[in-house]
Tab-separated table of C-alpha atoms in Angstrom:
chain	number	residue	atom	x	y	z
A	1324	MET	CA	27.513	-35.928	43.609
A	1325	SER	CA	26.608	-32.575	42.093
A	1326	GLN	CA	28.092	-30.507	40.033
A	1327	ASN	CA	26.695	-26.885	38.082
A	1328	THR	CA	27.939	-25.567	34.978
A	1329	THR	CA	26.583	-23.627	32.163
A	1330	GLN	CA	25.168	-23.533	28.444
A	1331	GLN	CA	27.873	-21.582	26.034
A	1332	PRO	CA	25.941	-18.412	24.632
A	1333	LEU	CA	24.457	-19.199	21.742
A	1334	LYS	CA	25.981	-17.448	18.672
A	1335	ASN	CA	25.719	-19.341	15.892
A	1336	GLY	CA	21.926	-18.826	14.933
A	1337	ILE	CA	20.079	-22.302	13.178
A	1338	VAL	CA	22.024	-25.487	12.251
A	1339	ARG	CA	19.218	-28.094	11.839
A	1340	GLU	CA	19.695	-31.571	13.073
A	1341	ALA	CA	18.711	-32.150	9.181
A	1342	ALA	CA	21.857	-30.899	8.123
A	1343	VAL	CA	24.724	-32.357	11.075
A	1344	ASP	CA	23.388	-35.097	13.876
A	1345	GLN	CA	22.646	-34.470	17.185
A	1346	SER	CA	26.082	-35.678	18.209
A	1347	LEU	CA	27.936	-32.932	16.552
A	1348	SER	CA	25.906	-30.429	16.282
A	1349	PRO	CA	27.551	-27.180	18.014
A	1350	GLN	CA	26.132	-26.371	21.234
A	1351	ASP	CA	27.177	-22.811	20.402
A	1352	SER	CA	23.629	-23.368	18.481
A	1353	VAL	CA	19.831	-24.278	18.131
A	1354	GLU	CA	17.872	-26.494	16.387
A	1355	PHE	CA	15.471	-23.286	15.949
A	1356	ALA	CA	14.527	-20.457	16.407
A	1357	LEU	CA	11.117	-18.154	15.585
A	1358	ASN	CA	11.665	-14.508	14.909
A	1359	VAL	CA	14.736	-13.385	17.437
A	1360	GLU	CA	18.606	-12.460	15.572
A	1361	PHE	CA	22.107	-13.280	17.439
A	1362	ASP	CA	23.260	-9.764	16.227
A	1363	SER	CA	24.360	-9.244	19.549
A	1364	ILE	CA	27.250	-12.489	19.022
A	1365	GLY	CA	26.712	-14.598	22.204
A	1366	ALA	CA	22.992	-13.029	23.322
A	1367	ILE	CA	19.705	-13.985	21.737
A	1368	THR	CA	18.117	-11.053	20.912
A	1369	ARG	CA	13.862	-10.526	19.935
A	1370	ARG	CA	13.591	-9.149	16.334
A	1371	LYS	CA	12.120	-5.435	15.692
A	1372	GLY	CA	8.868	-4.820	13.898
A	1373	LEU	CA	7.012	-3.556	10.942
A	1374	THR	CA	5.407	-0.441	10.530
A	1375	ARG	CA	2.715	0.792	7.481
A	1376	LEU	CA	4.370	3.409	5.319
A	1377	GLY	CA	1.384	5.648	4.744
A	1378	THR	CA	-1.914	3.450	4.189
A	1379	GLN	CA	-3.555	0.116	3.680
A	1380	GLN	CA	-4.167	0.194	-0.178
A	1381	SER	CA	-6.729	-1.998	-1.741
A	1382	GLY	CA	-5.495	-5.713	-3.239
A	1383	GLN	CA	-2.027	-6.784	-2.877
A	1384	ALA	CA	0.977	-5.392	-3.163
A	1385	LEU	CA	2.478	-6.824	-6.834
A	1386	GLY	CA	5.487	-4.808	-7.296
A	1387	LEU	CA	7.256	-1.810	-5.973
A	1388	GLY	CA	10.253	0.286	-6.782
A	1389	PHE	CA	11.627	4.031	-5.986
A	1390	TYR	CA	12.555	7.532	-7.900
A	1391	ARG	CA	15.092	10.216	-6.957
A	1392	ASN	CA	15.684	12.177	-9.698
A	1393	ASN	CA	18.949	13.958	-10.405
A	1394	ALA	CA	18.612	17.077	-8.284
A	1395	GLY	CA	18.154	15.365	-5.615
A	1396	THR	CA	14.664	17.129	-5.062
A	1397	THR	CA	12.093	14.705	-5.514
A	1398	TYR	CA	12.438	11.039	-3.308
A	1399	ALA	CA	9.436	8.470	-3.750
A	1400	ALA	CA	8.349	5.006	-3.206
A	1401	LEU	CA	6.273	3.493	-5.859
A	1402	ALA	CA	4.181	0.801	-5.477
A	1403	LYS	CA	1.416	-1.448	-7.586
A	1404	VAL	CA	-1.293	-2.928	-5.261
A	1405	ASN	CA	-4.119	-4.601	-7.365
A	1406	SER	CA	-4.447	-3.084	-11.322
A	1407	ASP	CA	-2.931	1.256	-10.180
A	1408	VAL	CA	0.433	2.224	-9.454
A	1409	TYR	CA	0.599	4.532	-6.589
A	1410	ALA	CA	3.249	6.901	-5.538
A	1411	TYR	CA	4.964	8.214	-2.219
A	1412	THR	CA	6.313	11.170	-2.114
A	1413	GLY	CA	6.201	11.795	1.934
A	1414	SER	CA	3.217	12.135	3.421
A	1415	SER	CA	0.383	9.531	1.266
A	1416	TRP	CA	0.109	7.228	-1.683
A	1417	SER	CA	-1.695	8.131	-4.899
A	1418	SER	CA	-2.614	6.636	-7.642
A	1419	VAL	CA	0.015	7.637	-10.548
A	1420	ARG	CA	-0.376	4.909	-12.983
A	1421	SER	CA	-4.739	2.413	-13.290
A	1422	GLY	CA	-6.387	-0.006	-15.057
A	1423	LEU	CA	-3.598	-3.043	-14.993
A	1424	GLY	CA	-3.783	-6.158	-14.648
A	1425	ALA	CA	-5.351	-7.321	-11.004
A	1426	ALA	CA	-2.371	-9.928	-11.190
A	1427	THR	CA	0.300	-9.083	-13.598
A	1428	LYS	CA	3.835	-8.178	-11.696
A	1429	ALA	CA	5.488	-5.095	-11.860
A	1430	ARG	CA	9.093	-4.871	-12.152
A	1431	PHE	CA	10.758	-1.608	-12.326
A	1432	THR	CA	14.269	0.293	-12.810
A	1433	ASN	CA	16.062	3.609	-13.010
A	1434	LEU	CA	17.734	6.174	-15.662
A	1435	VAL	CA	17.860	9.362	-17.192
A	1436	ASP	CA	15.400	11.199	-14.250
A	1437	TYR	CA	12.651	8.296	-15.267
A	1438	ALA	CA	11.421	5.377	-13.046
A	1439	PHE	CA	10.800	2.497	-16.275
A	1440	MET	CA	7.923	-0.164	-15.355
A	1441	VAL	CA	6.533	-2.945	-17.421
A	1442	ASP	CA	3.632	-5.047	-16.317
A	1443	GLY	CA	3.710	-8.415	-17.956
A	1444	ASN	CA	3.936	-9.604	-21.506
A	1445	ALA	CA	0.129	-9.089	-22.317
A	1446	GLY	CA	-0.374	-5.672	-20.785
A	1447	SER	CA	0.344	-2.001	-21.824
A	1448	VAL	CA	4.735	-0.923	-23.132
A	1449	ALA	CA	6.457	0.402	-20.993
A	1450	SER	CA	5.581	3.391	-19.288
A	1451	SER	CA	7.890	6.247	-17.618
A	1452	TRP	CA	7.188	8.373	-14.674
A	1453	SER	CA	9.112	11.687	-13.906
A	1454	GLY	CA	8.925	12.136	-10.085
A	1455	THR	CA	5.444	13.858	-10.676
A	1456	GLY	CA	2.085	13.656	-12.654
A	1457	SER	CA	0.885	10.220	-13.835
A	1458	PHE	CA	3.267	6.842	-15.644
A	1459	GLY	CA	3.146	7.889	-19.943
A	1460	SER	CA	5.388	7.226	-22.080
A	1461	THR	CA	7.829	10.231	-22.531
A	1462	ASN	CA	11.244	8.680	-23.140
A	1463	ILE	CA	10.126	5.061	-23.941
A	1464	ALA	CA	11.136	5.030	-27.897
A	1465	SER	CA	9.479	1.670	-28.616
A	1466	LEU	CA	10.110	-0.807	-25.865
A	1467	PRO	CA	8.072	-3.227	-26.463
A	1468	ALA	CA	5.452	-4.509	-23.303
A	1469	GLY	CA	7.086	-7.378	-21.076
A	1470	ASP	CA	8.112	-9.569	-17.656
A	1471	PHE	CA	11.008	-7.883	-16.655
A	1472	ILE	CA	13.046	-4.858	-16.842
A	1473	GLU	CA	16.454	-3.614	-15.814
A	1474	ASN	CA	19.170	-1.009	-17.147
A	1475	TYR	CA	22.288	-1.322	-18.296
A	1476	ARG	CA	25.440	-0.567	-19.709
A	1477	ASN	CA	23.256	3.304	-20.637
A	1478	ARG	CA	20.240	0.569	-22.248
A	1479	ILE	CA	17.570	0.020	-20.987
A	1480	TRP	CA	16.404	-3.803	-21.573
A	1481	VAL	CA	13.195	-5.204	-21.389
A	1482	ALA	CA	12.868	-9.531	-20.881
A	1483	ASP	CA	9.350	-11.243	-22.899
A	1484	ASN	CA	9.372	-15.018	-20.767
A	1485	SER	CA	6.594	-16.022	-23.563
A	1486	ASP	CA	8.980	-16.235	-26.192
A	1487	ASP	CA	12.854	-16.067	-24.047
A	1488	LYS	CA	13.570	-12.443	-26.049
A	1489	VAL	CA	15.043	-9.535	-24.346
A	1490	TYR	CA	14.845	-6.151	-25.919
A	1491	TYR	CA	17.391	-3.255	-25.723
A	1492	SER	CA	17.268	-0.499	-26.357
A	1493	ASP	CA	20.205	2.074	-28.022
A	1494	VAL	CA	23.109	3.620	-25.868
A	1495	VAL	CA	20.941	6.454	-24.176
A	1496	THR	CA	22.467	9.507	-26.054
A	1497	THR	CA	24.261	12.883	-24.305
A	1498	SER	CA	20.842	14.799	-24.194
A	1499	GLY	CA	19.677	12.047	-22.192
A	1500	THR	CA	16.918	10.556	-24.759
A	1501	ILE	CA	16.308	7.064	-25.795
A	1502	THR	CA	15.050	5.444	-28.303
A	1503	GLY	CA	15.001	2.016	-30.258
A	1504	GLY	CA	13.726	-0.984	-28.496
A	1505	THR	CA	12.429	-3.460	-31.441
A	1506	SER	CA	16.076	-5.387	-31.838
A	1507	TYR	CA	16.591	-8.040	-29.583
A	1508	ILE	CA	18.539	-11.089	-28.235
A	1509	GLN	CA	16.466	-14.461	-27.836
A	1510	ILE	CA	17.958	-16.611	-24.803
A	1511	SER	CA	17.698	-21.059	-25.399
A	1512	PRO	CA	13.880	-20.674	-27.387
A	1513	ALA	CA	11.221	-22.447	-26.512
A	1514	ASP	CA	14.125	-24.513	-24.679
A	1515	GLY	CA	11.509	-25.925	-21.513
A	1516	GLN	CA	12.995	-23.000	-19.660
A	1517	LYS	CA	11.015	-19.629	-18.942
A	1518	VAL	CA	13.099	-16.397	-18.916
A	1519	ARG	CA	12.135	-15.415	-15.629
A	1520	GLY	CA	14.646	-12.113	-14.463
A	1521	LEU	CA	17.142	-9.881	-15.536
A	1522	PHE	CA	19.618	-8.706	-12.972
A	1523	ARG	CA	22.970	-6.628	-13.972
A	1524	HIS	CA	26.071	-7.289	-12.726
A	1525	PRO	CA	28.920	-5.265	-13.221
A	1526	ARG	CA	30.644	-7.765	-16.009
A	1527	ALA	CA	27.348	-8.590	-16.954
A	1528	LEU	CA	23.482	-8.349	-17.619
A	1529	LEU	CA	22.300	-11.964	-15.962
A	1530	VAL	CA	19.729	-13.818	-18.047
A	1531	PHE	CA	17.499	-15.739	-15.102
A	1532	LYS	CA	15.884	-18.944	-16.274
A	1533	GLU	CA	14.785	-21.061	-13.587
A	1534	ASN	CA	17.770	-24.115	-13.800
A	1535	ASN	CA	20.890	-21.629	-15.599
A	1536	ILE	CA	21.929	-17.849	-15.823
A	1537	TYR	CA	22.772	-16.825	-19.065
A	1538	ARG	CA	25.417	-14.071	-19.450
A	1539	ILE	CA	24.568	-10.936	-22.092
A	1540	TYR	CA	28.010	-9.013	-22.077
A	1541	ASN	CA	26.539	-6.523	-24.910
A	1542	PRO	CA	23.691	-6.825	-27.749
A	1543	ASN	CA	26.894	-8.605	-30.168
A	1544	SER	CA	27.870	-10.904	-27.159
A	1545	SER	CA	26.241	-13.236	-24.867
A	1546	ASP	CA	27.067	-16.951	-23.590
A	1547	PRO	CA	25.139	-19.067	-26.294
A	1548	ASP	CA	24.671	-22.213	-24.307
A	1549	PRO	CA	25.319	-22.032	-20.152
A	1550	SER	CA	28.136	-22.143	-18.212
A	1551	ILE	CA	25.764	-20.825	-14.806
A	1552	GLN	CA	24.378	-24.198	-13.142
A	1553	ARG	CA	21.602	-22.769	-11.378
A	1554	GLY	CA	19.055	-20.268	-12.169
A	1555	THR	CA	15.565	-18.988	-10.414
A	1556	TYR	CA	11.920	-19.097	-10.578
A	1557	SER	CA	11.191	-15.559	-9.002
A	1558	GLN	CA	13.088	-12.217	-9.771
A	1559	GLU	CA	11.603	-11.407	-6.692
A	1560	SER	CA	13.853	-13.709	-4.618
A	1561	ILE	CA	17.394	-12.290	-6.340
A	1562	ILE	CA	18.698	-9.341	-4.508
A	1563	GLN	CA	22.169	-7.247	-4.406
A	1564	ALA	CA	23.779	-7.595	-0.844
A	1565	LYS	CA	26.817	-4.894	-0.169
A	1566	ASP	CA	29.471	-8.722	-0.704
A	1567	GLY	CA	27.623	-9.026	-3.508
A	1568	ILE	CA	24.300	-11.074	-5.407
A	1569	TYR	CA	21.957	-14.136	-3.843
A	1570	TYR	CA	19.625	-15.650	-5.483
A	1571	HIS	CA	16.889	-18.689	-4.810
A	1572	HIS	CA	16.765	-22.320	-6.385
A	1573	PRO	CA	14.756	-25.337	-4.795
A	1574	THR	CA	18.259	-26.805	-3.664
A	1575	GLY	CA	19.090	-23.184	-2.057
A	1576	PHE	CA	19.870	-20.271	-1.680
A	1577	TYR	CA	22.975	-19.809	-2.853
A	1578	LYS	CA	25.795	-16.818	-3.772
A	1579	PHE	CA	26.127	-15.750	-6.866
A	1580	ALA	CA	29.376	-17.013	-8.490
A	1581	PHE	CA	30.384	-14.923	-12.630
A	1582	GLU	CA	32.481	-18.093	-12.905
A	1583	GLY	CA	32.118	-21.557	-11.990
A	1584	GLU	CA	30.004	-23.364	-9.609
A	1585	GLN	CA	27.321	-21.223	-7.668
A	1586	GLU	CA	27.772	-20.979	-3.349
A	1587	GLU	CA	25.009	-22.850	-2.010
A	1588	ILE	CA	24.814	-21.768	1.172
A	1589	SER	CA	21.389	-22.672	3.601
A	1590	LEU	CA	23.213	-26.056	3.785
A	1591	PRO	CA	22.469	-25.364	7.786
A	1592	ILE	CA	18.341	-25.070	7.136
A	1593	SER	CA	18.282	-27.593	4.514
A	1594	ASP	CA	15.220	-29.533	5.442
A	1595	ILE	CA	13.570	-25.683	5.648
A	1596	VAL	CA	14.280	-25.711	2.271
A	1597	LYS	CA	12.786	-28.644	0.845
A	1598	ALA	CA	9.588	-27.788	2.916
A	1599	ILE	CA	9.281	-24.957	0.435
A	1600	PRO	CA	6.092	-26.585	-2.035
A	1601	ARG	CA	6.851	-25.967	-5.454
A	1602	SER	CA	4.034	-23.372	-5.296
A	1603	SER	CA	5.666	-21.750	-3.688
A	1604	TYR	CA	8.704	-21.078	-5.810
A	1605	GLU	CA	7.472	-18.167	-7.771
A	1606	SER	CA	6.077	-16.178	-4.957
A	1607	ILE	CA	9.730	-16.089	-2.918
A	1608	ALA	CA	10.933	-12.456	-2.716
A	1609	GLY	CA	13.603	-10.965	-0.924
A	1610	TRP	CA	15.796	-8.338	0.513
A	1611	ALA	CA	18.466	-7.113	2.722
A	1612	ASP	CA	19.632	-4.955	4.610
A	1613	ASP	CA	23.449	-3.885	5.240
A	1614	ASN	CA	24.681	-7.170	6.650
A	1615	HIS	CA	21.392	-9.600	6.569
A	1616	VAL	CA	19.908	-11.215	2.973
A	1617	LEU	CA	16.147	-12.657	3.490
A	1618	TRP	CA	13.237	-13.919	1.533
A	1619	SER	CA	9.812	-14.138	2.666
A	1620	ILE	CA	9.402	-18.289	1.598
A	1621	GLY	CA	5.701	-17.955	2.430
A	1622	ASP	CA	3.800	-21.011	4.124
A	1623	ILE	CA	5.515	-24.496	5.279
A	1624	THR	CA	5.375	-27.518	7.341
A	1625	LEU	CA	8.546	-28.460	9.071
A	1626	ASP	CA	8.370	-31.744	12.187
A	1627	GLY	CA	4.648	-31.716	11.553
A	1628	ILE	CA	4.177	-28.253	13.076
A	1629	SER	CA	2.594	-25.773	10.266
A	1630	PHE	CA	4.382	-22.513	10.175
A	1631	THR	CA	2.549	-19.039	7.562
A	1632	ASN	CA	4.157	-16.057	6.278
A	1633	LEU	CA	7.606	-17.388	6.883
A	1634	ALA	CA	11.354	-15.424	6.139
A	1635	VAL	CA	14.094	-16.939	5.888
A	1636	ARG	CA	17.235	-14.632	7.046
A	1637	ARG	CA	20.575	-14.990	7.345
A	1638	THR	CA	23.599	-12.193	8.779
A	1639	ILE	CA	26.508	-11.743	6.193
A	1640	SER	CA	29.524	-11.306	8.343
A	1641	THR	CA	28.897	-14.564	10.583
A	1642	LYS	CA	27.027	-16.325	8.269
A	1643	VAL	CA	23.852	-17.532	11.051
A	1644	TRP	CA	21.058	-18.392	10.556
A	1645	THR	CA	17.720	-17.609	11.767
A	1646	VAL	CA	13.715	-17.708	11.089
A	1647	TYR	CA	11.088	-14.878	11.267
A	1648	SER	CA	6.780	-15.078	10.953
A	1649	TYR	CA	4.977	-12.605	9.991
A	1650	PRO	CA	0.815	-11.660	10.002
A	1651	THR	CA	0.759	-11.399	6.273
A	1652	GLN	CA	2.548	-12.522	3.293
A	1653	ILE	CA	5.539	-10.395	1.733
A	1654	GLN	CA	5.638	-10.343	-1.923
A	1655	CYS	CA	8.384	-8.204	-3.048
A	1656	SER	CA	10.276	-5.493	-1.689
A	1657	THR	CA	11.851	-2.155	-2.639
A	1658	LEU	CA	15.427	-0.209	-0.773
A	1659	TYR	CA	13.398	3.297	-0.775
A	1660	ASP	CA	15.412	6.760	0.134
A	1661	SER	CA	13.352	8.931	1.777
A	1662	GLY	CA	16.065	12.254	1.304
A	1663	SER	CA	17.133	11.414	4.996
A	1664	THR	CA	16.841	6.907	5.371
A	1665	LEU	CA	16.970	4.887	3.731
A	1666	VAL	CA	14.829	1.722	4.581
A	1667	PRO	CA	13.700	-1.777	2.837
A	1668	LEU	CA	10.136	-1.741	2.127
A	1669	LEU	CA	8.415	-4.427	2.110
A	1670	GLY	CA	5.007	-4.915	0.532
A	1671	ASP	CA	2.828	-7.918	1.311
A	1672	ASP	CA	-0.237	-10.032	0.518
A	1673	VAL	CA	-3.017	-7.632	1.833
A	1674	GLY	CA	-1.990	-4.240	-0.116
A	1675	ASN	CA	0.746	-2.473	2.823
A	1676	VAL	CA	3.884	-1.164	2.450
A	1677	LEU	CA	6.041	-2.233	4.862
A	1678	GLN	CA	9.361	-0.383	6.952
A	1679	TYR	CA	11.333	-3.562	7.813
A	1680	ASP	CA	13.085	-3.761	11.603
A	1681	THR	CA	11.214	-1.051	12.664
A	1682	GLY	CA	9.090	-0.393	15.908
A	1683	ASN	CA	8.222	-2.963	18.547
A	1684	ASP	CA	5.360	-5.159	16.033
A	1685	ASP	CA	4.630	-5.626	13.220
A	1686	PHE	CA	1.835	-3.327	12.583
A	1687	GLY	CA	-0.008	-3.085	15.558
A	1688	THR	CA	0.308	-7.589	15.763
A	1689	THR	CA	2.202	-8.638	18.639
A	1690	ILE	CA	5.794	-10.915	17.797
A	1691	HIS	CA	5.859	-14.702	19.179
A	1692	TYR	CA	9.090	-15.959	19.776
A	1693	ASP	CA	10.369	-18.788	19.823
A	1694	VAL	CA	13.653	-21.050	20.323
A	1695	ILE	CA	14.653	-24.565	20.259
A	1696	THR	CA	18.356	-25.428	21.724
A	1697	HIS	CA	20.102	-28.805	20.393
A	1698	TRP	CA	19.756	-31.327	23.186
A	1699	ILE	CA	22.680	-31.367	25.891
A	1700	THR	CA	24.601	-33.969	26.761
A	1701	PHE	CA	26.283	-32.162	29.908
A	1702	THR	CA	29.496	-35.152	29.302
A	1703	SER	CA	31.342	-37.089	26.691
A	1704	LEU	CA	30.959	-40.087	27.763
A	1705	GLN	CA	26.802	-39.229	26.318
A	1706	SER	CA	24.705	-42.755	27.724
A	1707	LEU	CA	25.988	-41.560	31.274
A	1708	GLN	CA	22.280	-40.616	32.819
A	1709	LYS	CA	21.527	-37.131	34.394
A	1710	ASP	CA	19.272	-36.173	36.474
A	1711	LEU	CA	18.810	-31.664	36.503
A	1712	SER	CA	16.231	-29.740	39.500
A	1713	GLN	CA	17.184	-26.188	38.881
A	1714	VAL	CA	18.538	-23.639	36.106
A	1715	ILE	CA	18.772	-20.021	36.196
A	1716	ALA	CA	17.741	-18.112	33.250
A	1717	LEU	CA	20.116	-14.445	32.962
A	1718	HIS	CA	18.421	-12.617	30.819
A	1719	GLU	CA	17.769	-8.479	29.944
A	1720	ASN	CA	14.381	-7.506	29.105
A	1721	ALA	CA	12.351	-11.063	28.988
A	1722	GLU	CA	10.286	-10.958	31.765
A	1723	GLY	CA	6.940	-12.663	30.676
A	1724	THR	CA	9.327	-15.180	28.918
A	1725	GLN	CA	7.877	-19.442	28.841
A	1726	LEU	CA	10.860	-22.161	29.545
A	1727	ALA	CA	9.847	-25.967	29.051
A	1728	PHE	CA	11.977	-28.638	28.757
A	1729	GLN	CA	11.761	-32.093	27.070
A	1730	ILE	CA	14.109	-35.453	28.243
A	1731	ASP	CA	14.878	-38.298	25.636
A	1732	THR	CA	12.943	-40.826	28.464
A	1733	ASP	CA	9.769	-39.251	27.406
A	1734	ASN	CA	7.953	-42.091	26.274
A	1735	SER	CA	5.891	-39.500	24.222
A	1736	ARG	CA	8.162	-36.999	23.041
A	1737	LYS	CA	8.594	-38.928	19.711
A	1738	THR	CA	4.966	-38.327	18.735
A	1739	THR	CA	3.489	-35.600	20.562
A	1740	ASN	CA	6.198	-33.345	20.181
A	1741	ALA	CA	5.788	-32.992	24.089
A	1742	TRP	CA	7.120	-30.134	26.984
A	1743	ARG	CA	7.668	-30.005	30.308
A	1744	PRO	CA	6.453	-26.291	31.152
A	1745	MET	CA	8.553	-24.959	33.472
A	1746	GLU	CA	7.871	-21.419	35.361
A	1747	GLN	CA	7.715	-17.958	34.063
A	1748	ILE	CA	9.887	-15.290	33.561
A	1749	SER	CA	9.404	-12.496	36.438
A	1750	GLN	CA	12.259	-11.491	37.732
A	1751	ALA	CA	15.181	-8.550	36.295
A	1752	LEU	CA	18.511	-10.223	35.392
A	1753	THR	CA	18.349	-13.167	37.002
A	1754	GLN	CA	15.796	-15.842	38.000
A	1755	THR	CA	16.553	-19.157	39.599
A	1756	ILE	CA	14.232	-22.010	37.877
A	1757	GLY	CA	13.700	-25.285	39.419
A	1758	LEU	CA	12.584	-28.142	36.902
A	1759	ASP	CA	12.298	-32.641	37.365
A	1760	ALA	CA	14.395	-33.970	34.693
A	1761	LYS	CA	15.819	-37.309	35.826
A	1762	ASN	CA	17.174	-40.083	34.660
A	1763	PHE	CA	17.821	-38.461	31.124
A	1764	TYR	CA	21.111	-38.972	28.595
A	1765	ARG	CA	19.669	-35.549	26.471
A	1766	ILE	CA	17.907	-32.727	27.949
A	1767	ARG	CA	16.990	-29.882	25.502
A	1768	PHE	CA	15.146	-26.271	26.251
A	1769	ARG	CA	12.521	-24.899	24.261
A	1770	ILE	CA	12.630	-21.208	25.256
A	1771	PHE	CA	9.081	-18.907	23.876
A	1772	GLY	CA	6.469	-16.556	24.531
A	1773	ASN	CA	4.586	-12.892	23.267
A	1774	SER	CA	6.476	-9.249	22.989
A	1775	SER	CA	5.133	-6.281	21.852
A	1776	GLY	CA	7.683	-3.998	24.151
A	1777	THR	CA	11.372	-3.109	24.193
A	1778	PRO	CA	14.047	-5.802	22.611
A	1779	PHE	CA	14.495	-8.712	25.134
A	1780	LYS	CA	18.241	-10.008	25.147
A	1781	PHE	CA	18.460	-13.600	26.909
A	1782	ARG	CA	21.864	-14.599	27.154
A	1783	SER	CA	22.590	-17.957	28.567
A	1784	LEU	CA	21.034	-20.925	30.829
A	1785	ASP	CA	23.439	-22.185	33.889
A	1786	PHE	CA	22.477	-25.550	35.283
A	1787	LEU	CA	22.666	-26.692	38.761
A	1788	ASP	CA	22.706	-29.619	41.110
A	1789	LEU	CA	23.309	-31.037	37.553
A	1790	GLU	CA	24.088	-35.373	38.532
A	1791	ILE	CA	25.715	-37.429	36.441
A	1792	GLY	CA	25.002	-41.205	37.302
A	1793	THR	CA	26.919	-44.284	35.530
A	1794	THR	CA	26.164	-46.263	32.346
A	1795	LYS	CA	22.617	-47.782	31.011
A	1796	LYS	CA	23.669	-51.714	31.748
């Protein structure tokens, strides 16, 4: 006797079988999702695109920052591309510093109406910019060259990862003048780890090494020994979100905890984390918007398939993961205030500065999307054989999307990852599609295609004429 049933709404994003076996995988989650998101709870939506801010520069983006003066009259994005620093003040990019290293990373911070930057411990001393003209030495005092820079408790702090020293200025004067800069705190020197990042927390300045985090409370008080296990290899992986600080470590992605064990958040995508090659650790770059944290992780191989320029994305409010891919690799980010809008900016490996989550394509490149469901058994007794001859796709604007299926009794499934093609969606809202799936125990579906139009929504599949047989003997 045949019966009809429906798929649960796919609202919980990626939960990989490597983390939860298929026998317990939530049926409202998926095995894999590329370039779609689950923020409209109950529907799969193709992500938005990236658009260039101004024109592309020659080289790779090696650091992004921002500037806003206290009067609110000057707003600028700052980008180091190759050996120059450029400023964008609303219409175009113009060079404001040149002659820097072509491979060193620039880092920025803001205090007393200046943007301060460093460009590596072997480069020029710290430099400042007031929103006009070029970077120079105004208000730099004796701050040295360094790899990382931050402001905390009215001081500028500069870290040098060649000797684990964290230099600090005097407290800013009432006139906004920076003085000092030769005093330092040395963080567990020559312990087999390097300082990899500085980041301010309301209670301390955080100094990240590869596997430990140290807290500086003031020049006279800091952690003498590591009390926080974990750390990061990449300053750019450390991001501030609405509910706290997040970062990457080789064992996963973490939410920072000021005391005790760090909060691992990446179990649902554990095999994706493990697939990140060691050579990419220093290049992982994160960013955040109003409800998401994302990290560019580069190229990985997963289930024998190569993926390029991947980014993983977690929705803070629902704890849902998905995966994005881009035409280029994202290497740095900043939050840009144009005076009228706030938007995360992303710098890539070919000199673009990109506005995140804007437009319907990636600066002219069509977006490829792909979703693979978990195995579906339809019955609590998983050993029953089934036949299925029809599905109904429920969607909005998903015309052009291709469907495919896979059954567990296909002999070629394990060796070739073979998929049986189904009819392409060509009708609005709903479409009945035939398939020939016989004598299976489990079935799964793939939803994929290319799009540069308005993001679609895919809601679910209805299953018609499902025949449930007996346990095979």
